[in-house]
Structure formats: structure tokens, C-alpha cells
CSV table of C-alpha atoms in Angstrom, one decimal:
chain,number,residue,atom,x,y,z
A,18,UNK,CA,38.6,-14.0,19.2
A,19,UNK,CA,35.9,-11.3,18.0
A,20,UNK,CA,37.3,-10.2,14.9
A,21,UNK,CA,37.3,-14.4,13.9
A,22,UNK,CA,34.4,-15.1,15.3
A,23,UNK,CA,33.1,-11.9,12.5
A,24,UNK,CA,35.2,-14.4,10.2
A,25,UNK,CA,33.3,-17.1,10.5
A,26,UNK,CA,30.4,-15.4,9.7
A,27,UNK,CA,32.2,-13.8,6.6
A,28,UNK,CA,33.2,-17.1,5.6
A,29,UNK,CA,30.0,-19.0,5.4
A,30,UNK,CA,30.0,-17.5,2.1
A,31,UNK,CA,29.5,-18.9,-1.4
A,32,UNK,CA,26.2,-20.8,-2.4
A,33,UNK,CA,24.4,-21.6,-5.0
A,34,UNK,CA,20.9,-23.2,-5.2
A,35,UNK,CA,19.6,-22.7,-8.2
A,36,UNK,CA,16.0,-22.8,-9.2
A,37,UNK,CA,14.8,-24.6,-12.3
A,38,UNK,CA,18.2,-22.9,-14.5
A,39,UNK,CA,21.2,-24.7,-15.8
A,40,UNK,CA,23.8,-24.2,-12.7
A,41,UNK,CA,24.5,-27.3,-10.3
A,42,UNK,CA,24.2,-26.5,-6.6
A,43,UNK,CA,28.0,-25.1,-5.8
A,44,UNK,CA,28.6,-22.8,-9.6
A,45,UNK,CA,28.5,-19.3,-9.9
A,46,UNK,CA,28.8,-17.9,-13.6
A,47,UNK,CA,26.7,-15.0,-13.9
A,48,UNK,CA,26.1,-13.4,-17.3
A,49,UNK,CA,27.5,-9.9,-15.7
A,50,UNK,CA,30.0,-10.1,-13.3
A,51,UNK,CA,30.5,-7.5,-10.5
A,52,UNK,CA,34.3,-6.4,-10.1
A,53,UNK,CA,34.4,-3.8,-7.6
A,54,UNK,CA,31.1,-2.2,-5.1
A,55,UNK,CA,31.3,0.6,-3.0
A,56,UNK,CA,29.2,2.3,0.3
A,57,UNK,CA,28.6,6.0,0.6
A,58,UNK,CA,30.2,7.5,3.6
A,59,UNK,CA,29.1,10.2,6.0
A,60,UNK,CA,30.4,12.5,4.1
A,61,UNK,CA,28.3,11.2,1.3
A,62,UNK,CA,31.7,9.6,-0.6
A,63,UNK,CA,31.8,6.5,-2.3
A,64,UNK,CA,34.8,4.2,-0.4
A,65,UNK,CA,35.5,1.1,-1.5
A,66,UNK,CA,34.2,-2.2,-0.5
A,67,UNK,CA,35.1,-4.9,-2.4
A,68,UNK,CA,37.2,-6.3,-4.9
A,69,UNK,CA,36.2,-9.0,-6.7
A,70,UNK,CA,38.6,-10.9,-8.7
A,71,UNK,CA,38.1,-13.0,-11.9
A,72,UNK,CA,40.1,-16.1,-13.9
A,73,UNK,CA,38.0,-16.2,-16.6
A,74,UNK,CA,34.4,-17.5,-15.3
A,75,UNK,CA,36.1,-18.4,-11.6
A,76,UNK,CA,35.7,-15.8,-8.7
A,77,UNK,CA,38.8,-16.6,-7.5
A,78,UNK,CA,39.0,-14.2,-4.4
A,79,UNK,CA,37.3,-11.5,-2.5
A,80,UNK,CA,39.7,-8.1,-1.2
A,81,UNK,CA,37.4,-6.8,1.9
A,82,UNK,CA,38.0,-3.2,2.4
A,83,UNK,CA,37.3,-1.3,5.6
A,84,UNK,CA,39.1,2.2,5.2
A,85,UNK,CA,42.0,-0.5,4.8
A,86,UNK,CA,42.3,-4.1,2.9
A,87,UNK,CA,41.9,-6.2,5.5
A,88,UNK,CA,40.0,-9.6,4.9
A,89,UNK,CA,40.7,-11.5,1.8
A,90,UNK,CA,38.4,-14.4,1.2
A,91,UNK,CA,40.0,-17.3,-1.1
A,92,UNK,CA,37.8,-19.9,-2.9
A,93,UNK,CA,38.3,-23.1,-3.8
A,94,UNK,CA,36.8,-25.2,-6.8
A,95,UNK,CA,36.0,-29.5,-7.5
A,96,UNK,CA,36.7,-30.3,-11.5
A,97,UNK,CA,32.6,-29.6,-11.8
A,98,UNK,CA,33.2,-25.9,-10.6
A,99,UNK,CA,31.6,-26.1,-7.9
A,100,UNK,CA,33.2,-24.4,-4.5
A,101,UNK,CA,34.4,-27.0,-2.2
A,102,UNK,CA,36.4,-24.6,0.6
A,103,UNK,CA,36.6,-20.8,1.2
A,104,UNK,CA,39.6,-19.8,3.4
A,105,UNK,CA,39.5,-16.1,5.8
A,106,UNK,CA,42.8,-16.4,8.0
A,107,UNK,CA,42.0,-19.2,10.9
A,108,UNK,CA,38.7,-19.3,9.5
A,109,UNK,CA,37.6,-21.9,6.9
A,110,UNK,CA,34.0,-23.1,5.3
A,111,UNK,CA,33.4,-26.6,3.9
A,112,UNK,CA,30.5,-27.6,1.4
A,113,UNK,CA,29.4,-31.0,0.5
A,114,UNK,CA,27.0,-31.8,-1.8
A,115,UNK,CA,24.4,-34.9,-2.4
A,116,UNK,CA,24.3,-35.2,-6.5
A,117,UNK,CA,23.8,-32.2,-7.6
A,118,UNK,CA,22.3,-30.7,-4.4
A,119,UNK,CA,24.2,-29.1,-1.6
A,120,UNK,CA,22.9,-30.9,1.5
A,121,UNK,CA,25.4,-29.9,4.2
A,122,UNK,CA,27.8,-26.6,5.0
A,123,UNK,CA,31.0,-26.6,7.8
A,124,UNK,CA,31.9,-23.9,9.4
A,125,UNK,CA,35.2,-24.2,11.5
A,126,UNK,CA,37.4,-21.4,13.5
A,127,UNK,CA,40.7,-22.5,13.6
A,128,UNK,CA,40.2,-26.5,14.8
A,129,UNK,CA,37.0,-25.9,16.2
A,130,UNK,CA,33.4,-26.6,13.8
A,131,UNK,CA,31.6,-23.7,15.3
A,132,UNK,CA,28.2,-24.0,12.8
A,133,UNK,CA,27.0,-26.6,11.0
A,134,UNK,CA,24.0,-26.2,7.9
A,135,UNK,CA,22.0,-28.9,6.5
A,136,UNK,CA,20.0,-28.9,3.2
A,137,UNK,CA,16.0,-30.5,2.2
A,138,UNK,CA,15.0,-30.1,-0.7
A,139,UNK,CA,11.3,-29.6,-2.7
A,140,UNK,CA,12.1,-30.8,-6.8
A,141,UNK,CA,15.3,-28.5,-6.8
A,142,UNK,CA,14.3,-26.0,-3.8
A,143,UNK,CA,15.7,-25.3,-1.1
A,144,UNK,CA,12.2,-26.3,1.1
A,145,UNK,CA,14.4,-26.4,5.0
A,146,UNK,CA,17.4,-25.5,6.0
A,147,UNK,CA,18.6,-27.1,9.9
A,148,UNK,CA,21.0,-24.5,11.3
A,149,UNK,CA,23.1,-25.7,14.5
A,150,UNK,CA,25.0,-22.8,16.1
A,151,UNK,CA,27.3,-23.3,18.6
A,152,UNK,CA,27.2,-20.4,21.8
A,153,UNK,CA,30.3,-18.6,21.2
A,154,UNK,CA,28.6,-16.6,18.3
A,155,UNK,CA,25.0,-16.4,20.8
A,156,UNK,CA,27.4,-14.8,23.1
A,157,UNK,CA,29.2,-12.3,21.0
A,158,UNK,CA,25.2,-11.5,19.7
A,159,UNK,CA,24.6,-10.8,23.4
A,160,UNK,CA,27.3,-8.3,24.0
A,161,UNK,CA,25.4,-6.3,20.7
A,162,UNK,CA,28.1,-7.9,18.0
A,163,UNK,CA,25.5,-7.6,15.2
A,164,UNK,CA,27.8,-8.8,12.2
A,165,UNK,CA,27.4,-12.7,14.1
A,166,UNK,CA,23.7,-12.6,13.9
A,167,UNK,CA,23.6,-16.2,13.1
A,168,UNK,CA,20.6,-15.4,10.8
A,169,UNK,CA,23.2,-13.2,8.7
A,170,UNK,CA,25.4,-16.8,7.9
A,171,UNK,CA,22.5,-17.8,5.5
A,172,UNK,CA,19.8,-15.2,5.0
A,173,UNK,CA,21.6,-11.3,4.8
A,174,UNK,CA,18.2,-10.7,3.0
A,175,UNK,CA,16.1,-10.8,6.0
A,176,UNK,CA,18.6,-11.1,9.1
A,177,UNK,CA,18.6,-7.5,9.7
A,178,UNK,CA,15.2,-7.1,10.2
A,179,UNK,CA,15.0,-10.2,12.3
A,180,UNK,CA,18.1,-8.8,14.1
A,181,UNK,CA,16.0,-7.7,16.9
A,182,UNK,CA,14.1,-10.7,17.1
A,183,UNK,CA,17.3,-12.9,17.2
A,184,UNK,CA,19.2,-10.4,19.7
A,185,UNK,CA,16.3,-11.2,22.0
A,186,UNK,CA,16.5,-14.3,21.6
A,187,UNK,CA,20.1,-14.7,21.8
A,188,UNK,CA,20.1,-13.3,25.7
A,189,UNK,CA,18.2,-16.6,27.1
A,190,UNK,CA,20.3,-19.2,24.2
A,191,UNK,CA,22.5,-21.1,26.5
A,192,UNK,CA,25.0,-23.6,24.4
A,193,UNK,CA,24.1,-25.1,20.9
A,194,UNK,CA,20.9,-23.7,19.7
A,195,UNK,CA,19.0,-25.2,16.7
A,196,UNK,CA,17.4,-22.7,14.3
A,197,UNK,CA,14.9,-24.0,11.5
A,198,UNK,CA,14.3,-22.4,8.3
A,199,UNK,CA,11.3,-22.9,6.3
A,200,UNK,CA,11.1,-21.7,2.9
A,201,UNK,CA,7.8,-20.9,0.7
A,202,UNK,CA,8.9,-20.1,-3.0
A,203,UNK,CA,6.5,-17.8,-5.5
A,204,UNK,CA,7.7,-18.5,-8.4
A,205,UNK,CA,11.1,-17.8,-9.0
A,206,UNK,CA,11.9,-15.9,-5.2
A,207,UNK,CA,11.4,-17.0,-1.5
A,208,UNK,CA,8.3,-14.4,-1.0
A,209,UNK,CA,8.3,-16.1,3.2
A,210,UNK,CA,10.7,-17.5,5.6
A,211,UNK,CA,9.5,-18.6,8.4
A,212,UNK,CA,12.2,-18.9,11.4
A,213,UNK,CA,11.8,-21.3,14.4
A,214,UNK,CA,13.5,-21.3,17.6
A,215,UNK,CA,13.7,-23.3,20.6
A,216,UNK,CA,13.8,-21.5,23.7
A,217,UNK,CA,12.0,-18.4,23.4
A,218,UNK,CA,11.4,-17.0,26.8
A,219,UNK,CA,12.0,-20.8,28.1
A,220,UNK,CA,9.0,-21.1,25.1
A,221,UNK,CA,9.5,-22.0,20.9
A,222,UNK,CA,8.4,-19.1,19.1
A,223,UNK,CA,8.3,-18.3,15.6
A,224,UNK,CA,8.9,-15.1,13.3
A,225,UNK,CA,8.3,-14.5,9.8
A,226,UNK,CA,10.0,-12.4,7.4
A,227,UNK,CA,8.2,-11.9,3.6
A,228,UNK,CA,9.3,-10.2,0.8
A,229,UNK,CA,8.2,-8.8,-2.0
A,230,UNK,CA,10.8,-8.6,-5.9
A,231,UNK,CA,10.9,-6.0,-8.3
A,232,UNK,CA,11.3,-7.7,-12.0
A,233,UNK,CA,15.4,-7.3,-12.6
A,234,UNK,CA,18.2,-9.5,-12.8
A,235,UNK,CA,20.1,-10.3,-9.1
A,236,UNK,CA,23.2,-10.5,-10.1
A,237,UNK,CA,23.9,-12.1,-7.2
A,238,UNK,CA,21.8,-15.1,-8.4
A,239,UNK,CA,23.9,-18.5,-7.0
A,240,UNK,CA,26.2,-16.3,-4.7
A,241,UNK,CA,26.8,-15.8,-1.2
A,242,UNK,CA,28.1,-12.8,-0.6
A,243,UNK,CA,30.7,-11.1,3.0
A,244,UNK,CA,28.6,-10.2,5.6
A,245,UNK,CA,29.1,-7.1,7.6
A,246,UNK,CA,26.5,-5.4,10.2
A,247,UNK,CA,26.8,-2.7,7.5
A,248,UNK,CA,25.8,-5.6,4.4
A,249,UNK,CA,23.2,-4.0,2.3
A,250,UNK,CA,21.1,-7.2,1.7
A,251,UNK,CA,21.1,-7.4,-2.1
A,252,UNK,CA,24.4,-8.6,-1.7
A,253,UNK,CA,23.5,-11.8,-0.5
A,254,UNK,CA,20.2,-12.5,-2.1
A,255,UNK,CA,21.5,-15.8,-3.4
A,256,UNK,CA,18.7,-17.8,-4.0
A,257,UNK,CA,16.3,-15.2,-5.6
A,258,UNK,CA,16.1,-14.7,-9.0
A,259,UNK,CA,14.9,-11.0,-8.3
A,260,UNK,CA,15.8,-8.4,-6.3
A,261,UNK,CA,14.3,-7.5,-3.1
A,262,UNK,CA,12.2,-4.8,-2.9
A,263,UNK,CA,10.8,-4.8,1.2
A,264,UNK,CA,10.7,-7.2,3.6
A,265,UNK,CA,9.2,-7.3,6.6
A,266,UNK,CA,9.5,-9.4,9.9
A,267,UNK,CA,6.9,-10.5,13.0
A,268,UNK,CA,6.2,-12.2,15.2
A,269,UNK,CA,2.6,-12.8,14.9
A,270,UNK,CA,0.8,-9.6,14.4
A,271,UNK,CA,4.3,-7.8,15.8
A,272,UNK,CA,6.1,-6.3,13.1
A,273,UNK,CA,9.7,-6.1,14.7
A,274,UNK,CA,11.3,-4.6,11.1
A,275,UNK,CA,11.3,-3.3,7.9
A,276,UNK,CA,13.2,-2.2,5.0
A,277,UNK,CA,12.6,-0.5,2.0
A,278,UNK,CA,15.2,-0.9,-0.9
A,279,UNK,CA,15.2,1.5,-4.3
A,280,UNK,CA,18.0,0.8,-7.6
A,281,UNK,CA,18.8,2.6,-9.8
A,282,UNK,CA,19.4,-0.2,-13.2
A,283,UNK,CA,21.3,-0.2,-16.1
A,284,UNK,CA,19.5,-2.0,-18.6
A,285,UNK,CA,18.0,-5.5,-16.9
A,286,UNK,CA,21.2,-5.2,-13.9
A,287,UNK,CA,21.3,-2.9,-10.8
A,288,UNK,CA,24.1,-0.3,-10.3
A,289,UNK,CA,22.6,1.5,-7.1
A,290,UNK,CA,20.6,0.2,-4.3
A,291,UNK,CA,18.8,3.0,-1.3
A,292,UNK,CA,18.4,0.7,1.7
A,293,UNK,CA,16.0,2.1,4.7
A,294,UNK,CA,16.2,0.2,7.5
A,295,UNK,CA,13.2,1.1,10.2
A,296,UNK,CA,13.8,-1.3,13.3
A,297,UNK,CA,11.5,-1.2,16.9
A,298,UNK,CA,8.2,-0.8,17.0
A,299,UNK,CA,5.5,2.7,16.5
A,300,UNK,CA,3.4,1.1,19.7
A,301,UNK,CA,6.5,1.1,21.9
A,302,UNK,CA,8.1,4.7,20.4
A,303,UNK,CA,11.2,3.2,19.8
A,304,UNK,CA,11.5,2.9,16.1
A,305,UNK,CA,15.3,4.0,14.4
A,306,UNK,CA,15.8,4.1,11.1
A,307,UNK,CA,19.2,3.9,9.1
A,308,UNK,CA,19.5,4.9,5.4
A,309,UNK,CA,22.2,2.8,3.5
A,310,UNK,CA,24.2,3.2,-0.1
A,311,UNK,CA,25.5,0.8,-2.4
A,312,UNK,CA,27.0,1.0,-6.3
A,313,UNK,CA,28.6,-1.5,-7.9
A,314,UNK,CA,30.1,-1.7,-11.2
A,315,UNK,CA,30.9,-4.6,-13.8
A,316,UNK,CA,33.9,-5.9,-15.7
A,317,UNK,CA,33.5,-4.5,-19.3
A,318,UNK,CA,31.8,-7.0,-22.0
């Protein structure tokens, strides 16, 4: 059951929310196409993490490796090349549109619906996302399984920095839970994300994630990829035109976590990212730091 619920997070994957570009929601056709992703392990070796399979301009599946091949995500599209479904074992995600805009994502484990996301827009940009999460996911998060952090399903680029807040909130969550996310844009990137949570110690509270970006092309623009506790935030920054440099998450004036990313590029595209994550607060003396390195290989042009 634990593995299946982790898969639930993984299958809420591929969404395109374009802002003033030529693509429609649900379509992912980057000019440079990723072929393989590697993670640097504790021995300093590049371990294969993913292999992406393409049929022309269509991404058909992704093999996810955890030492050995473990999970494969299979993507289904409509006649307009828009994503309609993702299947991974007994888990699936279904995507629904209103005209050119994404409106709803439903996530299932077996025959049970475990999450629902509804979207609001201002112009062609997302303004609000309502996330309804069933208690099974929060039960796993209470047990320390960070890969099922509900924010990681939609916002991996801030999920690790918001993780301490969500964990603390999850300890008090009972039954289905609703999170309201409000996006504040700066050009083609989301500069600030407000995360409204009810039931935090019996009260309501709002966490805020603040981001900065480079000026290079984000090869994942329009793509919501795999999720895992070791995911680098850049891999799923699906709505941003550029690559994430820093993110800090706070409640009020207290910063709970920060992340810094440094890149190596070939032309306008990143090929390597080193991510430094610091969680906890220096005031309490409980800071912890984690560094991860990810390498990207692209299909030959």
C-alpha cells in the first residue's frame, strides 16, 4: 500500500500550463528533448534515474530506475496531442479541459479517487489551484514518507522547502484536506506561491514560497515529471519559462527552508544542476543541509 500511494504521487505528472506561448494546455513538445537523467550517488558515480521514450514529438513513456527498473509511466493523448491520462500499475491520473485550459485532474489508486485538483485562470495564466487530498496520503506523510507530500504532486520545485510546514500540518490533519494555492507571476515565471492551509493547530495559516530564476531555457516547461523524495526541483518546474535558482519557504517572518541551485549549461539549456537544501531554523539550532546533483542528456538533434 505504501508503494502504491507513492505511485499516486508519481502519476500526477504531465501538465502543460503555457503562458503566452504557442502551446495549449496538456501539450509538451520542447525544442530540446531529454533522453536520460542521472543522479550522482554517494560514491560520486552517475546512476541512471530515468529513460524517456519519444515517438517523434510525442513522449510515450518514462522508465524510472531505482537501482533496477521499477516504475514506468505510460502517457495517453487526444487527437490534439493533449495529455488525457497517465497509467502506472494500478494508479492513474485523468486530465480534463475547458477549451484550451486545464480545469481538473483526478488521481486514482485502484478504483478509489485519492486526490482532485481544480484550476482557475487570469488570462492564460493559472491564478488559483484548489487541492483536495484524501487522508490516506496525509497518513503516510505523518509516518515520515516525504515522497507523498501533497505539494510535491503539483509543485515539486517548492515541495521540499515547504516540507517542514506540511509535515507539521499533517500531524493535525483529519479526513480529507483542502489546500488553496495562489500564484503570483513575474513575467513568465511564478515569483511567489501562497499556500493556504486550514486546521493548522486548529487555525488557518498561509505559507509563502518565494523564488528567483536564471535567464536560460527550462527544458521541462510544460512537463510534470516524476516525483520522488530525491527529485531535484528543476525537473518539474512545469509552469516556469526559466530555471529555478533559489526558493525560500516561510510562515510569517520565520523561514523554514531554503534551496539554492547552480547550473552548468550547453547553449541556453542546463545539463547539470547542483541543489543545496537547508531545512529547519538557525534560531532553534536544528538546521539540516542536503546536496544533490543531477545530470541531463538530450536527444541528438
